[in-house]
Amino acid sequence: MKEKEKQLFKELCKFKDKITDPSLIEFATPAVLGHLFFNRMQGIAYDVLKNNGLLGKVNREFRNSLGAAYDQNVQKNNSFKKCIVMLSEILSPCTCKVAMLKGAYLCAHYPDGYRTSNDIDLLVLPKDVTAVGHLLFSAGFKQGNVRNGDFIPATRQEIIESKMMRGETIPYIKEVNLPFMKFFEVDINFSLDYKNGTGDTLSDMLSNVCIKNEKELSIPTLDNADFFIHLCAHLYKEATTLPWIEMQRDMTLYKYCDIYMLLSEMTDAELQRIFARATELDMEKVCAYTVLETMGLFDMDNPFAYGIANVVLEDDSDFCLIVASPKDKKVLKYQTADVTERFFMEARVKDLKEVEENETP
């Protein structure tokens, strides 16, 4: 992509800000359009253009593609909301603590048409997995995966291996045939995404489950600090693990947009509390990584957030560049420090260089 195309792409994603240079609209090219769809930012881009009075300034195909995607997002989210209500009813007899993670809350918190989700992630204690699973089975869910639009049942071996190796169950899936949502998928997580997520930490987080009300939905989820930390951990894991980079799923921008939105809504005191909580969980570096990478991608001007994150990483300057390769237990490092430059690389994996043992941080 050309430099002006990159600038326009970023402007169309920063929905909390006004477009500062309307002349960039002349660079609304197929390359920009493709990047918006690839990064699941098409709904946001359409509304940003609309709110800035620029819809009529872009090519018809560019505008219509974004408009149709925005309308589809709205319809899909209406289907998703029905699924949240249905799941809440299914889980109502459950006496254990259950938190709905990520998209269940975020899809409702964003403006309409901005974010979609294909599933709901539940966080429960390991001892409660069976009880929650029985409730889903009783409601017509089956374990398996959707491939090429068809449901493929899981084998008993796959179900056992997933529980033992991944800290989550094989997805529970039900055919619902709602607009833009043929299947409804529920994933039960019973460990955290990060290695220090002990049972005590999980129990502590679930003891603070709260109800958040958004757009006539009541969503049981983690409290503000733990929700943000969990989101940071999930993003960090995918952005710094080699297989995700090889699949080009490591830096899909909608994940950073979640952080951008929540960070934009925080006071300095709230962010300070989040970092204090992250320190309790030994997660302060992961939070600092996510905050700094997001601020770079969205050109955020937040001196307090920048300062607190940099203090956390002042003794580990390479932390944001380190990537893990679990298969061969190697450590790699990006050679390009600038996050925007890395984001627009056609193959980020080529920018990685193995770190020798004596150099390992």
mmCIF file of N, CA and C in Angstrom, residues 285 313-322 333 337:
data_model
loop_
_atom_site.group_PDB
_atom_site.id
_atom_site.type_symbol
_atom_site.label_atom_id
_atom_site.label_comp_id
_atom_site.label_asym_id
_atom_site.label_seq_id
_atom_site.Cartn_x
_atom_site.Cartn_y
_atom_site.Cartn_z
ATOM 1 N N LYS A 285 3.219 -6.469 32.136
ATOM 2 C CA LYS A 285 3.956 -6.324 30.870
ATOM 3 C C LYS A 285 3.046 -6.586 29.671
ATOM 4 N N LEU A 313 7.799 -1.276 31.119
ATOM 5 C CA LEU A 313 8.725 -1.956 30.215
ATOM 6 C C LEU A 313 10.108 -1.307 30.152
ATOM 7 N N GLU A 314 10.400 -0.411 31.082
ATOM 8 C CA GLU A 314 11.660 0.330 30.986
ATOM 9 C C GLU A 314 12.891 -0.581 31.109
ATOM 10 N N ASP A 315 12.760 -1.725 31.786
ATOM 11 C CA ASP A 315 13.885 -2.652 31.922
ATOM 12 C C ASP A 315 13.807 -3.814 30.939
ATOM 13 N N ASP A 316 12.868 -3.752 30.010
ATOM 14 C CA ASP A 316 12.697 -4.824 29.023
ATOM 15 C C ASP A 316 12.289 -4.198 27.691
ATOM 16 N N SER A 317 13.204 -3.456 27.112
ATOM 17 C CA SER A 317 12.892 -2.631 25.942
ATOM 18 C C SER A 317 12.494 -3.453 24.717
ATOM 19 N N ASP A 318 12.867 -4.726 24.665
ATOM 20 C CA ASP A 318 12.538 -5.559 23.503
ATOM 21 C C ASP A 318 11.237 -6.340 23.678
ATOM 22 N N PHE A 319 10.541 -6.162 24.771
ATOM 23 C CA PHE A 319 9.378 -6.998 25.078
ATOM 24 C C PHE A 319 8.341 -6.973 23.951
ATOM 25 N N CYS A 320 8.127 -5.816 23.349
ATOM 26 C CA CYS A 320 7.102 -5.681 22.301
ATOM 27 C C CYS A 320 7.520 -6.318 20.972
ATOM 28 N N LEU A 321 8.759 -6.779 20.888
ATOM 29 C CA LEU A 321 9.264 -7.341 19.633
ATOM 30 C C LEU A 321 9.464 -8.849 19.690
ATOM 31 N N ILE A 322 9.274 -9.448 20.865
ATOM 32 C CA ILE A 322 9.586 -10.857 21.060
ATOM 33 C C ILE A 322 8.400 -11.748 20.699
ATOM 34 N N LYS A 333 12.575 -12.500 17.212
ATOM 35 C CA LYS A 333 12.446 -11.061 17.461
ATOM 36 C C LYS A 333 12.197 -10.327 16.152
ATOM 37 N N ALA A 337 10.799 -2.065 14.604
ATOM 38 C CA ALA A 337 10.211 -1.652 15.880
ATOM 39 C C ALA A 337 8.861 -0.959 15.715
#
